[in-house]
Coordinates of C-alpha atoms in Angstrom, one line a residue:
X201 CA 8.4 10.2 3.3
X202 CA 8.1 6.4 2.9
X203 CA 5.6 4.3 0.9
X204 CA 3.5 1.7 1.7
X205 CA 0.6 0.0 1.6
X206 CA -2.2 -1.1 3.7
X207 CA -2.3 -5.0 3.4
X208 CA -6.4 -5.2 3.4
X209 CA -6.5 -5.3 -0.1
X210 CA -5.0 -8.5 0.0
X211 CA -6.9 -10.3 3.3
X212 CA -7.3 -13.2 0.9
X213 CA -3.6 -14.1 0.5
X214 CA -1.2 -15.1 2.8
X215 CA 1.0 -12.6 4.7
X216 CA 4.2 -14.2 2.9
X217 CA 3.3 -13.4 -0.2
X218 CA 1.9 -10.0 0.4
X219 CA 5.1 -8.8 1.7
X220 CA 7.1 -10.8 -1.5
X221 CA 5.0 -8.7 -3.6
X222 CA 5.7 -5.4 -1.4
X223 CA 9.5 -5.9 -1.3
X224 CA 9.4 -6.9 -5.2
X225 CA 7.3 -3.9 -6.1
X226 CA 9.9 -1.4 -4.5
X227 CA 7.9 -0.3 -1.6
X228 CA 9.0 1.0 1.6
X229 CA 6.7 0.3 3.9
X230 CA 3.8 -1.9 5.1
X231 CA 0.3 -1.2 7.2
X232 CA -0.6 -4.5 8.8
X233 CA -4.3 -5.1 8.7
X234 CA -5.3 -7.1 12.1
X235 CA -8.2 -8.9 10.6
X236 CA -6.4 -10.4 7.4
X237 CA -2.9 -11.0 8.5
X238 CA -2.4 -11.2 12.4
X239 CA -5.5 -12.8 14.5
X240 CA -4.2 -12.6 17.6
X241 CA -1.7 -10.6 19.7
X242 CA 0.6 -14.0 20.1
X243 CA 1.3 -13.5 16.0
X244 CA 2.5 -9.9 16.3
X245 CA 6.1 -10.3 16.2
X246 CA 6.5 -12.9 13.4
X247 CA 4.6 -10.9 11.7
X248 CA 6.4 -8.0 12.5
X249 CA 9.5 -9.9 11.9
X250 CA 8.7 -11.6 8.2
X251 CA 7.6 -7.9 6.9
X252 CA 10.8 -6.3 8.1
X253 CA 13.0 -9.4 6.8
X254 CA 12.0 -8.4 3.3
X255 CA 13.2 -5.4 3.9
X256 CA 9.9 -3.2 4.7
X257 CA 9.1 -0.2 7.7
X258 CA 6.3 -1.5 9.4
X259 CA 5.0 1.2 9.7
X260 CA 1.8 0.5 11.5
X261 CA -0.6 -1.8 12.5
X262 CA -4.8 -1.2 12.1
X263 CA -7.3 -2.9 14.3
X264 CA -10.9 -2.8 12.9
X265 CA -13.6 -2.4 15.5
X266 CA -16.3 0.0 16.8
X267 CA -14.7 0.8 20.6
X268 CA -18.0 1.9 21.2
X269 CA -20.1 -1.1 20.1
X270 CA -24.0 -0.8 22.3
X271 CA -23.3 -4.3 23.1
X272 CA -21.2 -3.9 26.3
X273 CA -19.8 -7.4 26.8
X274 CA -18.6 -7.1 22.9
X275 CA -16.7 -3.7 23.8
X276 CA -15.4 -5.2 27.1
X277 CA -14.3 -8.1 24.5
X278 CA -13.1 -5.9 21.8
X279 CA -10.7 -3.5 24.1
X280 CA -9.3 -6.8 26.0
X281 CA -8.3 -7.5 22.9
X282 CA -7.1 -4.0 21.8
X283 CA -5.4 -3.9 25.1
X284 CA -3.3 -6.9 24.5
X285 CA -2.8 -6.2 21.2
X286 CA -1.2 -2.7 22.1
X287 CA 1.4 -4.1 24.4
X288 CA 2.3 -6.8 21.6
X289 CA 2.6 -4.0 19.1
X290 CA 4.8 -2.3 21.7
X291 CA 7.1 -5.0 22.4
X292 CA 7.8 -5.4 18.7
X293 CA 8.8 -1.7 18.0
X294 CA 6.3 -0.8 15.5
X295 CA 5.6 3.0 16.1
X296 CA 1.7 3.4 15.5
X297 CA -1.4 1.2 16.2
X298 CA -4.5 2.6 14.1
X299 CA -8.1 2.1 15.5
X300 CA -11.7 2.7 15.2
X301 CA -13.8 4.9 17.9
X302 CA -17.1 3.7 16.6
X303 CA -20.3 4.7 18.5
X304 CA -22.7 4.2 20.8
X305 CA -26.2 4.9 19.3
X306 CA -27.8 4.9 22.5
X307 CA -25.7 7.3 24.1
X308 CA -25.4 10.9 23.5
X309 CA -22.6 12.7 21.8
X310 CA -20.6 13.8 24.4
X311 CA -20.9 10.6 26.4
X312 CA -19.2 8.4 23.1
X313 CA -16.7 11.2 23.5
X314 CA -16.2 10.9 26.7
X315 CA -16.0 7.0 26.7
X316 CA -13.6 6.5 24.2
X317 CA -11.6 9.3 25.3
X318 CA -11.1 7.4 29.3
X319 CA -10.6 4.5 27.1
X320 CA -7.8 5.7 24.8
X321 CA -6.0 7.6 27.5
X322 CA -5.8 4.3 29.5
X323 CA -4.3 2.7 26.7
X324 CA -1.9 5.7 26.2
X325 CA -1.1 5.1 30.1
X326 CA -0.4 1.4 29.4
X327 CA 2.3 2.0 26.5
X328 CA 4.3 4.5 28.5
X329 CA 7.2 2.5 27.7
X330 CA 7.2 1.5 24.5
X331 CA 6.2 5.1 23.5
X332 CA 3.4 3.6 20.8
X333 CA 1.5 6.0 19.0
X334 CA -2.3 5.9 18.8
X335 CA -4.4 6.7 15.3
X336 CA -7.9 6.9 14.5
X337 CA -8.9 6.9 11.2
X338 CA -11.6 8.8 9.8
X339 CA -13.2 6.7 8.3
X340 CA -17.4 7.7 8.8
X341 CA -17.9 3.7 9.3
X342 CA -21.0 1.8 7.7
X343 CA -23.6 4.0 8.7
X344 CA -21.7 7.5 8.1
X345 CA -21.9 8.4 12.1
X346 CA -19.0 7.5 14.3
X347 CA -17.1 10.0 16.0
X348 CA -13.9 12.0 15.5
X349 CA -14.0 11.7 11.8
X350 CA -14.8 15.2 11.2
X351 CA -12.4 18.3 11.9
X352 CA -15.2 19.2 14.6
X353 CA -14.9 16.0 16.1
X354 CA -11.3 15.8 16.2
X355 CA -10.7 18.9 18.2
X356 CA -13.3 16.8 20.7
X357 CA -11.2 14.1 21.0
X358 CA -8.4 16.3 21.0
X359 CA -9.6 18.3 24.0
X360 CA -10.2 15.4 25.7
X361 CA -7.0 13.7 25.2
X362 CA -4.1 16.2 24.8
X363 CA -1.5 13.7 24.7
X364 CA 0.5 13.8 21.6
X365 CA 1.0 10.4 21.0
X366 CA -2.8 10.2 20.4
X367 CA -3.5 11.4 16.8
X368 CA -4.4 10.4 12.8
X369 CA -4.7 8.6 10.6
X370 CA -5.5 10.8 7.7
X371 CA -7.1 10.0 4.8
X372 CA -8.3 12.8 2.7
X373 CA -10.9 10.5 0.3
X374 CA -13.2 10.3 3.5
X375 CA -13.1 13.6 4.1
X376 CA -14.1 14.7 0.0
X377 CA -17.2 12.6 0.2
X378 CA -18.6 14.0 3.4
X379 CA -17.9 17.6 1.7
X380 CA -15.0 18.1 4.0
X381 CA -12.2 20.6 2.6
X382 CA -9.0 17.9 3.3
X383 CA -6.5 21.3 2.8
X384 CA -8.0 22.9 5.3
X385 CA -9.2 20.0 7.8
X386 CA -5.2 19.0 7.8
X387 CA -3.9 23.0 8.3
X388 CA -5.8 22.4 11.6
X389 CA -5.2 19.0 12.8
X390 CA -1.1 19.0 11.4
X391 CA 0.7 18.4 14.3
X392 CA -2.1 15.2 15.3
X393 CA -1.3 13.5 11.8
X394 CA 0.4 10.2 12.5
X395 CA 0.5 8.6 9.3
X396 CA -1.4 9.3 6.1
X397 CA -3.9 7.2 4.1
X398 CA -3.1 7.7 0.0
X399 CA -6.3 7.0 -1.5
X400 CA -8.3 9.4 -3.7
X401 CA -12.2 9.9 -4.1
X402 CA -14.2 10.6 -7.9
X403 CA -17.3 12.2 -7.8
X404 CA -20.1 11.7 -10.9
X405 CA -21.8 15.1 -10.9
X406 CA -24.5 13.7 -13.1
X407 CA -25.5 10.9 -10.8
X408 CA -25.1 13.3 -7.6
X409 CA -27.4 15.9 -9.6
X410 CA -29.8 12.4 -9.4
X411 CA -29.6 11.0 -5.9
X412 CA -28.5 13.8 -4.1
X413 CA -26.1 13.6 -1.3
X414 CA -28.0 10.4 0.1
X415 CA -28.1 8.6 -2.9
X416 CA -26.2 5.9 -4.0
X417 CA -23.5 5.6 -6.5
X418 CA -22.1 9.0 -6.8
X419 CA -18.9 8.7 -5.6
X420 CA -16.3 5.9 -5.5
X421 CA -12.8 5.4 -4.0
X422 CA -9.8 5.5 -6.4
X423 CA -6.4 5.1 -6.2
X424 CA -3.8 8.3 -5.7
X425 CA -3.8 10.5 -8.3
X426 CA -7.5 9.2 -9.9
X427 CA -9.8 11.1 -8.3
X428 CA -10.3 15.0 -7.2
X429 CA -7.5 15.4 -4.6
X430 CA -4.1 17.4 -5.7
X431 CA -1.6 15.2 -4.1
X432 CA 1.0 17.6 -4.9
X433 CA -0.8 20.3 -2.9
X434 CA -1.7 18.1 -0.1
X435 CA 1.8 16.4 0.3
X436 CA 3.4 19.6 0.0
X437 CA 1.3 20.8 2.6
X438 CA 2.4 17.8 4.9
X439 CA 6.1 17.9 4.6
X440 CA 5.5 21.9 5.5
X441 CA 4.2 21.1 8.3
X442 CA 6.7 19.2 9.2
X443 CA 5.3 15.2 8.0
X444 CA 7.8 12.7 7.4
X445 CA 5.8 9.8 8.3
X446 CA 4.2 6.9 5.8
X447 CA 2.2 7.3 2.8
X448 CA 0.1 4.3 3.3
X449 CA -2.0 3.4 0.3
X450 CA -5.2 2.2 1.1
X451 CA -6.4 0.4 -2.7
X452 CA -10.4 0.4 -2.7
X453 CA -10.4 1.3 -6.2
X454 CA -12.9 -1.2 -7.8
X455 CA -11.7 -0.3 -11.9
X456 CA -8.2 -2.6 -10.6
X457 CA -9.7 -5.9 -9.1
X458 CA -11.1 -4.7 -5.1
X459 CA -12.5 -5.8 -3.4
X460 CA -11.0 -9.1 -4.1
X461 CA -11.6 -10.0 -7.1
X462 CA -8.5 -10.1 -9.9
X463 CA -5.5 -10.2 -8.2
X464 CA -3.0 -9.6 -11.0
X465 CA -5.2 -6.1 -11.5
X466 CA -5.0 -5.6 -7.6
X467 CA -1.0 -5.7 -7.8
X468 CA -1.4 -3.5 -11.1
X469 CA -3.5 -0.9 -8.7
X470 CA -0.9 -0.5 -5.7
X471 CA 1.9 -0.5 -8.9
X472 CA 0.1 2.8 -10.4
X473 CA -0.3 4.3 -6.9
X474 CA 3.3 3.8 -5.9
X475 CA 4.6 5.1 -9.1
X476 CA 2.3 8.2 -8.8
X477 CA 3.7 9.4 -5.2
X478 CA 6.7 8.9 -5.9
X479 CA 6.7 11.1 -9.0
X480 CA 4.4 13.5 -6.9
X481 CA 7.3 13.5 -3.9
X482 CA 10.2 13.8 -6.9
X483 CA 8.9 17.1 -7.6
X484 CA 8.0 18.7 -4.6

């Protein structure tokens, strides 16, 4: 398995020096956040092209935005855009593109299914020759709701869409705060997973014993190895089933500088978590 990172935790530097510090720090791999580092489809290939000159796998690009948005001229806008940046991501040989489904509150459950299934098939259609590989991540989203984010919902969207090169991108910190079983949820979905998110979740019994499951404040993201999941169970459990993709690791841990804030304690974080998986890999 390769290491990266995923370069959101560093939207407020320059794409240069993200990779500098990627290469420097002895990781393999980069995750190539839309938003921060490539604005449009036209910047793709330099992109592309300046991560893999310092010697990086790029081994995906992510695309933030709810597919389903109620709005429909901002969803006809957003999947133009999707769209075009899907046959840019082709062209430059970079093997998965990770978006968002989102949803549609004023639809009903099986018609946001049904929606962004049509819509991800077409763009499955689309990249028949470049062979690009399509990812959701299951991420909940702001207000804890969209779609195929929980094993239930994946097995709707995978129903709908049986292609193979539509699948995940897994990351098991989501899945502990929504009281998700990540073991299990991957044993089910293991021949979908794409690429995997490393980032960890910590739970404060004493303020969940408070708030309840509603509240706020009982649970945090961490970094690998900081938090309740047993890495060495879960990448074990991977490279069974037969993963050999990119650990990606997603910082969002607010004790080393996120969201940007110190930067030195921001390299620090992504330091810690690379030197944790690869001890965690060394001894599987």
């Amino acid at each position: 398995m390769k290491i990266g990172f995923y370069t959101s935790t560093f939207n407020d530097r320059p794409f240069e020096e993200v990779v500098d510090f990627a290469a420097s720090a002895g990781f393999d791999a980069i995750e190539i956040d839309v938003g921060g580092h490539i604005k449009t489809p036209d910047q793709v290939p330099n992109a592309v092209a300046l991560a893999r000159s310092r010697g990086l796998f790029v081994s995906s690009i992510t695309y933030f935005g709810n597919q389903l948005d109620a709005d429909r001229d901002k969803r006809r806008e957003l999947r133009a855009k999707t769209a075009d940046f899907a046959k840019a991501i082709g062209e430059a040989d970079v093997p998965i593109f990770v978006i968002f489904p989102g949803r549609d509150d004023s639809a009903g459950e099986d018609a946001n299914y049904d929606d962004f299934a049509e819509f991800a098939i077409k763009l499955i259609a689309e990249a028949q020759s470049s062979g690009l590989i399509f990812a959701i991540e299951n991420w909940p989203g702001p207000r804890d709701n969209f779609i195929g984010t929980t094993p239930r919902g994946w097995q709707e969207l995978f129903r709908r869409i049986p292609d193979p090169r539509f699948g995940l991108e897994f990351d098991p910190s989501h899945l502990i705060r929504i009281g998700v079983d990540p073991y299990q949820a991957m044993e089910a979905v293991k021949d979908r997973i794409a690429i995997l998110h490393a980032k960890d979740t910590a739970v404060d019994t004493e303020v969940l014993q408070a708030v309840g499951y509603h509240g706020k404040g009982w649970w945090q993201y961490k970094l690998p190895g900081q938090g309740l999941i047993d890495w060495p169970r879960l990448l074990r459990q991977a490279r069974g089933a037969g993963f050999d993709g990119t650990l990606s690791i997603e910082h969002e841990d607010a004790a080393y500088g996120w969201p940007g804030k110190d930067l030195s304690a921001r390299k620090e974080g992504e330091r810690l978590g690379l030197d944790y998986l690869k001890n965690v890999l060394s001894r599987l």
